[in-house]
PDB file of C-alpha atoms in Angstrom:
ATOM      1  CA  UNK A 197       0.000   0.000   0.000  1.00 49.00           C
ATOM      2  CA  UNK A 198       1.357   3.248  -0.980  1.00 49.00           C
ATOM      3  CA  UNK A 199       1.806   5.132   2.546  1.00 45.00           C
ATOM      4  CA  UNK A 200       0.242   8.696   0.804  1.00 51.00           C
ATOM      5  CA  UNK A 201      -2.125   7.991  -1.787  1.00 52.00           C
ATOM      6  CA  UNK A 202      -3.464   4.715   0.643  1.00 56.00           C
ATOM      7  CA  UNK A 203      -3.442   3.059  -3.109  1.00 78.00           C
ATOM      8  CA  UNK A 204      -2.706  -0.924  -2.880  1.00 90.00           C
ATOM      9  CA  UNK A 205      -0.348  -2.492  -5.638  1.00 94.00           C
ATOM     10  CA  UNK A 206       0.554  -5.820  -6.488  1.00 94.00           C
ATOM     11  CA  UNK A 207       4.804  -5.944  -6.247  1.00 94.00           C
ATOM     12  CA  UNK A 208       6.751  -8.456  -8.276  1.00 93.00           C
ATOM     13  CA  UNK A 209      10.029  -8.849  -6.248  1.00 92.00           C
ATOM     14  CA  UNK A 210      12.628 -10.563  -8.730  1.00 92.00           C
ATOM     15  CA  UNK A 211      16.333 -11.893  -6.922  1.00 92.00           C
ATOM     16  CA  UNK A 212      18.428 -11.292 -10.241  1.00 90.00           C
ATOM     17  CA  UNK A 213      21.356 -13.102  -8.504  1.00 88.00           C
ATOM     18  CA  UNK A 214      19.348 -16.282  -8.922  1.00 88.00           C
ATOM     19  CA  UNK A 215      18.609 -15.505 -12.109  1.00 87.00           C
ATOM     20  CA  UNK A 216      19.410 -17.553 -15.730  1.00 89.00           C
ATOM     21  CA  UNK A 217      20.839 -15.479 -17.662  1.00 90.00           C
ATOM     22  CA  UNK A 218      17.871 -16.018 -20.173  1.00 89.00           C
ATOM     23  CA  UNK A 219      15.509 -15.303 -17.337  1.00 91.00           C
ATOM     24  CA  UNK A 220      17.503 -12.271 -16.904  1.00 90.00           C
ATOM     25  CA  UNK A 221      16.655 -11.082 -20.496  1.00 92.00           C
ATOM     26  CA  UNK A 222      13.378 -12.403 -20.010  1.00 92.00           C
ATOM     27  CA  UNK A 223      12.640 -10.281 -17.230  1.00 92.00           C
ATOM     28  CA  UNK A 224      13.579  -7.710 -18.927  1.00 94.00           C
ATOM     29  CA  UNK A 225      11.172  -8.245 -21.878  1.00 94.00           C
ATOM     30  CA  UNK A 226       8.312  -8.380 -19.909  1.00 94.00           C
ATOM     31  CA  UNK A 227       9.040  -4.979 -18.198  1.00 95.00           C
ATOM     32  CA  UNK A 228       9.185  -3.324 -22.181  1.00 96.00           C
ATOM     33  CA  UNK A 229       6.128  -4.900 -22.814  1.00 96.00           C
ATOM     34  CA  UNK A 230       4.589  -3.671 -20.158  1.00 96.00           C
ATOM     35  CA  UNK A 231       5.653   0.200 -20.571  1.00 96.00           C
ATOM     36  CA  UNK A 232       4.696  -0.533 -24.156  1.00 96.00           C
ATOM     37  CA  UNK A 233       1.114  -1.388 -22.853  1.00 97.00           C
ATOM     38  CA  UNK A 234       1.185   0.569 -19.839  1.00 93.00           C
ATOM     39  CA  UNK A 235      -1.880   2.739 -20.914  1.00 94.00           C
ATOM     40  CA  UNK A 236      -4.474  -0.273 -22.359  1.00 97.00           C
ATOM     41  CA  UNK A 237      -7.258  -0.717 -20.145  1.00 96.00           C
ATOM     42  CA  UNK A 238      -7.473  -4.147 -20.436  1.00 97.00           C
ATOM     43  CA  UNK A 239      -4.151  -4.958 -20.028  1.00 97.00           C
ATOM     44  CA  UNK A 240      -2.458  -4.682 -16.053  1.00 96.00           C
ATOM     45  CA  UNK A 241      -0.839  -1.968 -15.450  1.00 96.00           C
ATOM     46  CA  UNK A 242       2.985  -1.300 -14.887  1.00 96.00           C
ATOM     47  CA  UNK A 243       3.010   1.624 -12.779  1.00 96.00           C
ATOM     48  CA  UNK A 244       6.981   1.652 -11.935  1.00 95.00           C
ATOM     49  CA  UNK A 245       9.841  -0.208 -11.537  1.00 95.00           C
ATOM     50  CA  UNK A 246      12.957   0.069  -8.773  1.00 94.00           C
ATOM     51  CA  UNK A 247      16.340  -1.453  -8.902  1.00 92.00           C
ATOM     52  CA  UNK A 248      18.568  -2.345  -6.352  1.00 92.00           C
ATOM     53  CA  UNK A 249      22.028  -4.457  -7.058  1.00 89.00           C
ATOM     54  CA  UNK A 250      20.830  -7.707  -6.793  1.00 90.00           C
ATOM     55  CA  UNK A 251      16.839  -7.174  -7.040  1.00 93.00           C
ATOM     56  CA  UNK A 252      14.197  -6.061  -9.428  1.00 94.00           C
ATOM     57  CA  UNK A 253      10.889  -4.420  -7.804  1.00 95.00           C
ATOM     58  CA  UNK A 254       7.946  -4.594 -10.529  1.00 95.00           C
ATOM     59  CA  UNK A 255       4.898  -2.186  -9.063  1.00 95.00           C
ATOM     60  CA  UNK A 256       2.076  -2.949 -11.091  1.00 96.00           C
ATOM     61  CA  UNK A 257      -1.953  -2.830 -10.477  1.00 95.00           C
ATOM     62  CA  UNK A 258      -3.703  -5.090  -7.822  1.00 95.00           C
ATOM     63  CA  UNK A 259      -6.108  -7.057  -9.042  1.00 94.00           C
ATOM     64  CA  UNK A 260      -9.259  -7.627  -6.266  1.00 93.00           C
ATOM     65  CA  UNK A 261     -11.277 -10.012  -8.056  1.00 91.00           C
ATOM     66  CA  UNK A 262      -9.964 -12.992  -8.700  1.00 91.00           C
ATOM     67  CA  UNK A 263      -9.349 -15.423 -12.046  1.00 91.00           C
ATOM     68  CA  UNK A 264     -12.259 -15.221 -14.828  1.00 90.00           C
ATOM     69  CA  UNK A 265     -12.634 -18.825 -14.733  1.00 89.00           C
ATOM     70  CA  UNK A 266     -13.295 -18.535 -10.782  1.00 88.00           C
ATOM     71  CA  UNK A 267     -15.850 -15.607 -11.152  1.00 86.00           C
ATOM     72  CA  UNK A 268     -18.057 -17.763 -14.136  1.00 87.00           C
ATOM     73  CA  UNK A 269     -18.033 -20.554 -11.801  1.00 86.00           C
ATOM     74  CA  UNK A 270     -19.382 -18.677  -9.045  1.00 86.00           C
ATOM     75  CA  UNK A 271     -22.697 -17.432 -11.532  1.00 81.00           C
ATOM     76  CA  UNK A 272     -26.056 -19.454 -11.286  1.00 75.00           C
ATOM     77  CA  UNK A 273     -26.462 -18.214 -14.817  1.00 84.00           C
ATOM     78  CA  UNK A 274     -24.440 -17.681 -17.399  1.00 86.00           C
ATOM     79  CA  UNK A 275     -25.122 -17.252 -20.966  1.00 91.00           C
ATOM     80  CA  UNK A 276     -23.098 -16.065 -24.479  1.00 93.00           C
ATOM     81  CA  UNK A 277     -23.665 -12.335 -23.739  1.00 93.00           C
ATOM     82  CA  UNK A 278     -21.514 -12.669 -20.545  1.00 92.00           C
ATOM     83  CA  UNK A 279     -19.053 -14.911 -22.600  1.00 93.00           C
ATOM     84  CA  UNK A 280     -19.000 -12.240 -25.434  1.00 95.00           C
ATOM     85  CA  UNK A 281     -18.502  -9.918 -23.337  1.00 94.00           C
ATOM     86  CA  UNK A 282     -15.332 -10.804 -21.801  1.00 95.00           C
ATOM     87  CA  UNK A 283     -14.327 -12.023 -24.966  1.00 96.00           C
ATOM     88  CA  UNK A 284     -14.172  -8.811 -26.525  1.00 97.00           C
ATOM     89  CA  UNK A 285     -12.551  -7.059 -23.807  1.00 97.00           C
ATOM     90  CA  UNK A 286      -9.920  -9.811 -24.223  1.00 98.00           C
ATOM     91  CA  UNK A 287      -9.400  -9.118 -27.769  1.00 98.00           C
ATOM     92  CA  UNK A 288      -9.372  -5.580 -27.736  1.00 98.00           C
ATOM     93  CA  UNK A 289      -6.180  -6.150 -25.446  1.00 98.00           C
ATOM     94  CA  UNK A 290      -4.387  -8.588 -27.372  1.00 98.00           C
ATOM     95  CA  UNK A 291      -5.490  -6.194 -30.577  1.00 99.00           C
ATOM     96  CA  UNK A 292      -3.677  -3.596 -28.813  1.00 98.00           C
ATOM     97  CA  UNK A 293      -0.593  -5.760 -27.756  1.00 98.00           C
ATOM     98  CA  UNK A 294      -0.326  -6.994 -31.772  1.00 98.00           C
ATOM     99  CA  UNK A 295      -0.477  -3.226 -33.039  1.00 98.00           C
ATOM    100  CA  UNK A 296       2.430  -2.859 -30.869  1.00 97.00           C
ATOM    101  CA  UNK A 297       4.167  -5.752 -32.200  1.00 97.00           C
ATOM    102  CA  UNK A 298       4.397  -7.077 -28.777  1.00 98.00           C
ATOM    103  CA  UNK A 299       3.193 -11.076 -28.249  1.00 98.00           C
ATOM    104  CA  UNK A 300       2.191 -12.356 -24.762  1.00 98.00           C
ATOM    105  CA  UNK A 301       2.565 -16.311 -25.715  1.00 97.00           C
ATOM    106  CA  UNK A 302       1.335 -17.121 -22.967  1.00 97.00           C
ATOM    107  CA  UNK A 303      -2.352 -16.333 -22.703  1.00 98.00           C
ATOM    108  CA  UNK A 304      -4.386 -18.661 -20.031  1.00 96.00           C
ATOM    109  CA  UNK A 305      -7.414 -18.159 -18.060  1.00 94.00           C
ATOM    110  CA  UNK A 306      -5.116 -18.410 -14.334  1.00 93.00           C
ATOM    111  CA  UNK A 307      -4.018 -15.332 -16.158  1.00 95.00           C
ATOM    112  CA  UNK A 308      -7.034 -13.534 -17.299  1.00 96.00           C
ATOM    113  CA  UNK A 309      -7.634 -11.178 -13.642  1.00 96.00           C
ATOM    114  CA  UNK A 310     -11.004  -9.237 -12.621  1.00 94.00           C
ATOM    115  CA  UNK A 311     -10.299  -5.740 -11.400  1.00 94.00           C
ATOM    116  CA  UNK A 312     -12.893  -6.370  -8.345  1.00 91.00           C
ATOM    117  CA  UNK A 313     -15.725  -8.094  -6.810  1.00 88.00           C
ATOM    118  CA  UNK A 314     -18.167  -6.167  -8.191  1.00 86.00           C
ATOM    119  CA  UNK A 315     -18.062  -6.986 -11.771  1.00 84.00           C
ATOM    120  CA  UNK A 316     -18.157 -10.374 -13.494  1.00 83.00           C
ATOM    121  CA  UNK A 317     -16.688  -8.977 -17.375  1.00 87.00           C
ATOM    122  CA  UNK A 318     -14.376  -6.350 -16.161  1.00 92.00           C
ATOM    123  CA  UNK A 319     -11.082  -8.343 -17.052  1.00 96.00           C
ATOM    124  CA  UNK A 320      -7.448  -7.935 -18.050  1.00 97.00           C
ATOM    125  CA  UNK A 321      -4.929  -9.772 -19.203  1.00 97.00           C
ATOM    126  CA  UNK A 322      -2.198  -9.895 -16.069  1.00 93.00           C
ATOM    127  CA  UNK A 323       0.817 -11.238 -17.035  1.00 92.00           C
ATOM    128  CA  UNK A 324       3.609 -10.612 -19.633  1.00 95.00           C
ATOM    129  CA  UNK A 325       6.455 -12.980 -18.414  1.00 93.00           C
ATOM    130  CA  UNK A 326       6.540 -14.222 -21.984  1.00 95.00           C
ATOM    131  CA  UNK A 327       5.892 -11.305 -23.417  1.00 96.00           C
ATOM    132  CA  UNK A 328       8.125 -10.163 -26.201  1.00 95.00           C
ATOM    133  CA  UNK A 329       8.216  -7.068 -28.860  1.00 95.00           C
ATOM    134  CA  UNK A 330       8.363  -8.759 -32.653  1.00 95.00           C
ATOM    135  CA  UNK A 331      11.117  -6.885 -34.293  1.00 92.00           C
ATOM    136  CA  UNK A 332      10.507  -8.183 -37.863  1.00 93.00           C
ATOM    137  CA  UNK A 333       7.515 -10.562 -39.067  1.00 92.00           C
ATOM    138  CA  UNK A 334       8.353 -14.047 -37.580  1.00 94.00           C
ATOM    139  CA  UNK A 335      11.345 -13.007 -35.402  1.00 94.00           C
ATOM    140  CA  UNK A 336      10.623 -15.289 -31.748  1.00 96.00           C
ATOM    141  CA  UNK A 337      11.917 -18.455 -32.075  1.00 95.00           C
ATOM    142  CA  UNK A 338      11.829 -19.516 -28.507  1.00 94.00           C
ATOM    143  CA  UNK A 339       9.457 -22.326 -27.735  1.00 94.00           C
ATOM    144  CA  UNK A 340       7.070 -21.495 -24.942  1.00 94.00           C
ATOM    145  CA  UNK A 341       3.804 -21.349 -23.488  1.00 94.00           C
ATOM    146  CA  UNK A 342       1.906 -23.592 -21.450  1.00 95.00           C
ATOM    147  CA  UNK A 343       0.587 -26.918 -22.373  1.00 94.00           C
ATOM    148  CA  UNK A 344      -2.978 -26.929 -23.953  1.00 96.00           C
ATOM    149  CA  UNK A 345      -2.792 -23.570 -24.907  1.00 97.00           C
ATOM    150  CA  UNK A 346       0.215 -23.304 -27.286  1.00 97.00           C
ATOM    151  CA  UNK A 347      -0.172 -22.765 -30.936  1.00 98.00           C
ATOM    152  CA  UNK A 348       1.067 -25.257 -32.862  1.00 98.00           C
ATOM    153  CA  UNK A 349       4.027 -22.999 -34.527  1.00 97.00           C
ATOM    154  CA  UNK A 350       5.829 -22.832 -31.572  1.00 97.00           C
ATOM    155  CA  UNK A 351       6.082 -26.868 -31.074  1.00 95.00           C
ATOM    156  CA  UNK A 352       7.901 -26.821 -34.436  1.00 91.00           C
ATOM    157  CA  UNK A 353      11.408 -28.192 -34.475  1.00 87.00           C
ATOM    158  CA  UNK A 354      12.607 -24.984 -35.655  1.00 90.00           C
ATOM    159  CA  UNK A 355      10.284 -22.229 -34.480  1.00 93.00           C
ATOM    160  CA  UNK A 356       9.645 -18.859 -36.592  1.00 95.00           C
ATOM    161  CA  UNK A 357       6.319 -17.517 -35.738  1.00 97.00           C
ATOM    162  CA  UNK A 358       4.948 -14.099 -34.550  1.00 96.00           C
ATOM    163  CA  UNK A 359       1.672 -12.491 -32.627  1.00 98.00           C
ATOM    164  CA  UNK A 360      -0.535 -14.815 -34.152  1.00 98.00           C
ATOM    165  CA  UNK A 361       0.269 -17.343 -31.749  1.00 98.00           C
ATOM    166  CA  UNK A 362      -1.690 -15.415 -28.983  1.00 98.00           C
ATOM    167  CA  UNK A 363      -4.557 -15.818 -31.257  1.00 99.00           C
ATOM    168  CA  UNK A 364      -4.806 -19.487 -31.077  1.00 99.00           C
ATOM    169  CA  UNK A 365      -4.177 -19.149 -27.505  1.00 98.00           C
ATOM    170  CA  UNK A 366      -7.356 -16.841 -27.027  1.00 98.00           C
ATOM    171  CA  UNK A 367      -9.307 -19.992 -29.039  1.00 98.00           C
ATOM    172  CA  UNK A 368      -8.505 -21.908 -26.490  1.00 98.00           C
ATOM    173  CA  UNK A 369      -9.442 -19.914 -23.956  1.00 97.00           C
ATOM    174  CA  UNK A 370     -12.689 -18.804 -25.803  1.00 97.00           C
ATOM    175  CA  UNK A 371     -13.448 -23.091 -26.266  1.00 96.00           C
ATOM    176  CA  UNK A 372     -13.232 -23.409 -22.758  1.00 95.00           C
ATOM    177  CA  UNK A 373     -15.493 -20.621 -21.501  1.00 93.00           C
ATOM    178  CA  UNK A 374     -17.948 -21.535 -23.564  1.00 95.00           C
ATOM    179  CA  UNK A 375     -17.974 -25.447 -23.514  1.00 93.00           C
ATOM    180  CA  UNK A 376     -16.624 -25.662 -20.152  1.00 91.00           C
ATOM    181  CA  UNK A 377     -13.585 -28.055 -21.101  1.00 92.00           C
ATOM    182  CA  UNK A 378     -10.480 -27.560 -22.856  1.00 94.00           C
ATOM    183  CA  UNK A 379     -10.272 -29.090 -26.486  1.00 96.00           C
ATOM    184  CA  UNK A 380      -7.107 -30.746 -26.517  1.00 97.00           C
ATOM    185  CA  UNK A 381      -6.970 -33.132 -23.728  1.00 94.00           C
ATOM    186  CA  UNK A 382      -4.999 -36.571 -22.817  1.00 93.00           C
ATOM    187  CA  UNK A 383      -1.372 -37.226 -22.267  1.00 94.00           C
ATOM    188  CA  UNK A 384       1.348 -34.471 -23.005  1.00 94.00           C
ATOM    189  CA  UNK A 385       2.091 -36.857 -26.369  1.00 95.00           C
ATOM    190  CA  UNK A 386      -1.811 -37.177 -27.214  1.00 96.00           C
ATOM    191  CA  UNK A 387      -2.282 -33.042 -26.625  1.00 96.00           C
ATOM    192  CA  UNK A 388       0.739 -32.102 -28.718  1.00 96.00           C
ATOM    193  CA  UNK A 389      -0.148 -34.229 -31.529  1.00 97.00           C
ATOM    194  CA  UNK A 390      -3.610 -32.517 -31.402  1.00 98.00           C
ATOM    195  CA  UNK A 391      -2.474 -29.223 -31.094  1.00 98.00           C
ATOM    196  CA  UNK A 392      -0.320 -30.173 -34.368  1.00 97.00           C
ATOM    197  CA  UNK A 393      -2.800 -31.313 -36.091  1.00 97.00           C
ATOM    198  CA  UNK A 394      -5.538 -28.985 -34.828  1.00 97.00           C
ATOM    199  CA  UNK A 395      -7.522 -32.254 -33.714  1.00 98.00           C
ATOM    200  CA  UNK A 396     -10.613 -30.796 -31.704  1.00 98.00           C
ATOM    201  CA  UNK A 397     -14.249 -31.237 -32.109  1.00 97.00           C
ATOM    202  CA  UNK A 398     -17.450 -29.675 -30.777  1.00 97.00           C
ATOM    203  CA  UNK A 399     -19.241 -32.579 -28.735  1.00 95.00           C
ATOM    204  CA  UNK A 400     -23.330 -32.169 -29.049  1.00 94.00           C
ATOM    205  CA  UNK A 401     -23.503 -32.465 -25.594  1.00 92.00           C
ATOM    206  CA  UNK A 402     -22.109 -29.250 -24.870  1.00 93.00           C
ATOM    207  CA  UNK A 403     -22.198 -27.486 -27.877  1.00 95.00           C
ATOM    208  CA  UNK A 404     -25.435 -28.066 -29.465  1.00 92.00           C
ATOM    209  CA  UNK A 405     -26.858 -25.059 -27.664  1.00 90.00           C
ATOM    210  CA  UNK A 406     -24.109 -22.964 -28.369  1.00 94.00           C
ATOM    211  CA  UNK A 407     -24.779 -20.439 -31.650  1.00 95.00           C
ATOM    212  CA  UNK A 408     -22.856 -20.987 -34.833  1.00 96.00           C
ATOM    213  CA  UNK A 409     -21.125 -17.766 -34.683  1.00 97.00           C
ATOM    214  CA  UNK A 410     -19.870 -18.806 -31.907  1.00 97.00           C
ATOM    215  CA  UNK A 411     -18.359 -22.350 -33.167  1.00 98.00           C
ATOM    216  CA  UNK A 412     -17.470 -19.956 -35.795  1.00 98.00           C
ATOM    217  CA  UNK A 413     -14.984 -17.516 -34.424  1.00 98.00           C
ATOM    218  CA  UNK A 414     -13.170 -20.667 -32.365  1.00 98.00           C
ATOM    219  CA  UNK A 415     -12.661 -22.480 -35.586  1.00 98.00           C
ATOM    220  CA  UNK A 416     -11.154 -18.883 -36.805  1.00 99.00           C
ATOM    221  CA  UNK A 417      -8.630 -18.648 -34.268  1.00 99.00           C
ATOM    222  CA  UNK A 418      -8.010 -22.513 -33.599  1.00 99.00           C
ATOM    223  CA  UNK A 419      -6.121 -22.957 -37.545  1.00 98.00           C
ATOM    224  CA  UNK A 420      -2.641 -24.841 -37.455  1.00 98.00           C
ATOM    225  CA  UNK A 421      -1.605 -22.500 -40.117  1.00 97.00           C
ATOM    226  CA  UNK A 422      -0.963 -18.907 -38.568  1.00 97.00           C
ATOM    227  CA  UNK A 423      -1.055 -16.921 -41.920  1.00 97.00           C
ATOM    228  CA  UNK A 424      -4.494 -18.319 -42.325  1.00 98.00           C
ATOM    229  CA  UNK A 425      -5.562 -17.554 -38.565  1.00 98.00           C
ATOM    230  CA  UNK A 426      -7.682 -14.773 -37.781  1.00 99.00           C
ATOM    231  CA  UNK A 427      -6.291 -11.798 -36.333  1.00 98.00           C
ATOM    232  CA  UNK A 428      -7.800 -10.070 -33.296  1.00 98.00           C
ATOM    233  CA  UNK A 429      -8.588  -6.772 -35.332  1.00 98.00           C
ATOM    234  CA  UNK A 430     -10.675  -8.992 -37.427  1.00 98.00           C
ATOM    235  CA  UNK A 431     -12.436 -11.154 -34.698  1.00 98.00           C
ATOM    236  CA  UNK A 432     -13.574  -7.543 -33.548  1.00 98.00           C
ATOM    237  CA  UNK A 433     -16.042  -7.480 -36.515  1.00 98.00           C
ATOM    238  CA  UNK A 434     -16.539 -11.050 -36.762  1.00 98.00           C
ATOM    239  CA  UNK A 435     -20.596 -11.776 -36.576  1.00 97.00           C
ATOM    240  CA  UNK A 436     -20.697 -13.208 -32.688  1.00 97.00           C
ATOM    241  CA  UNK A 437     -18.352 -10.342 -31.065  1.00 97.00           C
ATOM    242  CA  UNK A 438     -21.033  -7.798 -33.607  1.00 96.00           C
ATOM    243  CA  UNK A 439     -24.243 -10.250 -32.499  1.00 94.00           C
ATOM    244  CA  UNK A 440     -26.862  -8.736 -30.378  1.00 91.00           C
ATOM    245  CA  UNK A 441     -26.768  -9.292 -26.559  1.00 88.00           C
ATOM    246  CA  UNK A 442     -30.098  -9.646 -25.978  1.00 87.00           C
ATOM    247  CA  UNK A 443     -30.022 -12.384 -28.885  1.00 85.00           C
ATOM    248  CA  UNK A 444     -26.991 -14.170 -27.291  1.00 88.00           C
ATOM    249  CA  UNK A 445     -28.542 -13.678 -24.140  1.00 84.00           C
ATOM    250  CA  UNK A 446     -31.210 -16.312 -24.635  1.00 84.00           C
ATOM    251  CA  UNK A 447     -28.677 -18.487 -24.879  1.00 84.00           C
ATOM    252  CA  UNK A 448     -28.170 -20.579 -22.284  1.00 87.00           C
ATOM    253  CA  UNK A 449     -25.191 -22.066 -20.756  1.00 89.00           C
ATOM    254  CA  UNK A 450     -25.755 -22.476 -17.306  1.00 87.00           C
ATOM    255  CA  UNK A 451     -25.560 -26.704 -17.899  1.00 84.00           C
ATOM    256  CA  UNK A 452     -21.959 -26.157 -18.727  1.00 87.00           C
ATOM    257  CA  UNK A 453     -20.615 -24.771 -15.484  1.00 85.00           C
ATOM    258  CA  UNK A 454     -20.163 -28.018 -13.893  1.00 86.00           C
ATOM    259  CA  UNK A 455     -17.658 -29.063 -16.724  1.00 86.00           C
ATOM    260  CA  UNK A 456     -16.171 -25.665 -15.921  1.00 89.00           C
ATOM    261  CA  UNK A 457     -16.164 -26.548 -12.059  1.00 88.00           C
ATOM    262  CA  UNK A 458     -14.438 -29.885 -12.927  1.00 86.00           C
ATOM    263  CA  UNK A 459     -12.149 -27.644 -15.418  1.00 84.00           C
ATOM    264  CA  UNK A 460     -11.317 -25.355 -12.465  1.00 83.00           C
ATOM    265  CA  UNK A 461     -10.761 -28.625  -9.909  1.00 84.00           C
ATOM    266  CA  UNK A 462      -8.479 -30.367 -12.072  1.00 77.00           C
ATOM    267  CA  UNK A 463      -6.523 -27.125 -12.909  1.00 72.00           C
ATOM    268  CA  UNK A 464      -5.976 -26.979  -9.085  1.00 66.00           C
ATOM    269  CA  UNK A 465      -4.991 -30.689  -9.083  1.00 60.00           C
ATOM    270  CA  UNK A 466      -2.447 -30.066 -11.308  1.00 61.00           C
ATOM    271  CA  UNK A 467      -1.014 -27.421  -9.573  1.00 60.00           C
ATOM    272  CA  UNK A 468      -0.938 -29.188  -6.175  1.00 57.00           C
ATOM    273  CA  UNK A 469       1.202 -32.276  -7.888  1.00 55.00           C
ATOM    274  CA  UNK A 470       3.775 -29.856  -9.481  1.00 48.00           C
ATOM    275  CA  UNK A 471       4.029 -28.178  -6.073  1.00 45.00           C
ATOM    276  CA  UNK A 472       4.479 -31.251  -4.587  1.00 51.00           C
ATOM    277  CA  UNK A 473       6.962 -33.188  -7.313  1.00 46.00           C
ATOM    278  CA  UNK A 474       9.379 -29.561  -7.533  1.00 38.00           C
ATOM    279  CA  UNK A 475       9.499 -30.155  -3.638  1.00 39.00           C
ATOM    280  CA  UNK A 476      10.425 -33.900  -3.896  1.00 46.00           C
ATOM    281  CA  UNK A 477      13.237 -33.025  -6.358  1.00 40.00           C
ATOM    282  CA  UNK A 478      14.660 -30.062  -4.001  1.00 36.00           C
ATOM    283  CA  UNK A 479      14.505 -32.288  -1.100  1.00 44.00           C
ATOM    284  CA  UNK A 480      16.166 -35.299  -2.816  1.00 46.00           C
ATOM    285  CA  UNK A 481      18.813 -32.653  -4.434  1.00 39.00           C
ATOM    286  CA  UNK A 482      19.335 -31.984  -0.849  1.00 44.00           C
ATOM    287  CA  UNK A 483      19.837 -35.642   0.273  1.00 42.00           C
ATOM    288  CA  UNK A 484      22.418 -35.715  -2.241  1.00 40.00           C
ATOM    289  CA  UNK A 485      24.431 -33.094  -1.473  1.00 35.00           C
ATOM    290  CA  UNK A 486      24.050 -33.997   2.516  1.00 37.00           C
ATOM    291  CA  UNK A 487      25.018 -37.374   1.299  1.00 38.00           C
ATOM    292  CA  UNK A 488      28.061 -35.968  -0.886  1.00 33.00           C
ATOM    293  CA  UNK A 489      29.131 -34.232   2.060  1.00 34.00           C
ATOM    294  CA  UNK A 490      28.801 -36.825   4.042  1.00 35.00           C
ATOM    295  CA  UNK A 491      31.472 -39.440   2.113  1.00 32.00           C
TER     296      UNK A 491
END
């Protein structure tokens, strides 16, 4: 909390003596990006940063109300409009990000914040420690991201690809708030090889009541080929971000928030057994070294 102004702030505190040196540069990266965007409302914003010798201080805006995923899973009715709605909020920030040459590669709902508790659609896109500025048209050939949610040009051997990589991203995130599940799913093998391939399909059971337009715009952004993906300037005017609400708003999809509960559970699971397996291999790292110093 800042002692004058009583304003609260999220701080990022970095150590840069632990630091890779390709973290280092990645750090560094991530706070261009963010001056870059500093003054997009749906992006978080950087509001300064302090050095010290050995430490990096990254003052950016708090967030009060939670992950999008957690909000839509709170609602006891949810429909397209409120989908749409974040939707477009979501691509009016990556549009800005891509005008800027600047691609986030790693776009994810545990990343997707609400400023407060008060309102269910007012999100922004929170964090950038990917992010990188695109100095000439399929410059980044660093392969990152997080599983499900990577574009297929980035699990190429040889990487070349650009901002269009966020796209597919978004489509993921888009399936997912809509059918409640993500659309590549199995083992890391099974969900690479999909992602590849662009192996998904819209199950009746979850999508029948969902509008064309919709199906539409996913199919759009989820295309293997990024020349041929849509960009986020043109998923503006596509016809389900330009639909009516009060059309879209009849449609119901209130039966697909348990999937997204079970979604949201797993996503937790997941993050427990990584927690747990990083902690196994520190503490047998240290048995070795106690045992090294041991003999």
């Amino acid at each position: 909390t800042h002692t004058q102004s009583e304003n609260e702030y999220a701080v990022k505190c970095v150590n840069r003596k632990e630091l890779h040196p390709s973290d280092a540069v990645a750090l560094q990266d991530e706070i261009t990006a963010l001056k870059i965007l500093k003054d997009c409302a749906y992006i978080v914003t950087l509001h300064d940063v302090f050095e010290e010798p050995d430490s990096t201080y990254v003052i950016l805006e708090r967030m009060h109300g939670g992950d999008l995923i957690d909000r839509i899973i709170e609602k006891a009715h949810y429909t397209e409009a409120d989908a749409k709605e974040v939707c477009k909020k979501l691509l009016l920030g990556v549009e800005y990000c891509h005008a800027r040459r600047i691609a986030n590669r790693n776009l994810k709902p545990e990343n997707l914040l609400l400023v407060s508790k008060e309102s269910d659609t007012d999100v922004k896109i929170s964090d950038f420690g990917y992010g990188k500025k695109v100095l000439y048209p399929n410059s980044l050939r660093t392969q990152c991201g997080t599983e499900g949610y990577v574009a297929p040009e980035i699990l190429s051997h040889n990487p070349s690809y650009d901002v269009k990589c966020d796209m597919w991203s978004l489509g993921v995130i888009l399936y997912i708030v809509l059918g409640g599940y993500r659309p590549f799913r199995g083992t890391s093998d099974q969900v690479m090889k999909q992602i590849r391939y662009g192996e998904y399909e819209f199950h009746p059971r979850y999508w029948s009541h969902v509008s064309k337009d919709a199906k539409a715009l996913i199919s759009s952004m989820l295309v293997v080929d990024p020349d041929q993906r849509i960009s986020a300037t043109d998923a503006l005017m596509s016809a389900w971000i330009t639909a009516d609400d009060k059309t879209l708003g009849k449609s119901d999809l209130s039966s697909n928030l348990e999937e997204l509960r079970n979604f949201k559970a797993k996503a937790k699971l997941r993050q427990v057994v990584k927690v747990i397996i990083a902690t196994n291999k520190l503490q047998s790292l240290g048995s070795r070294y106690r045992a090294f110093k041991d003999f």
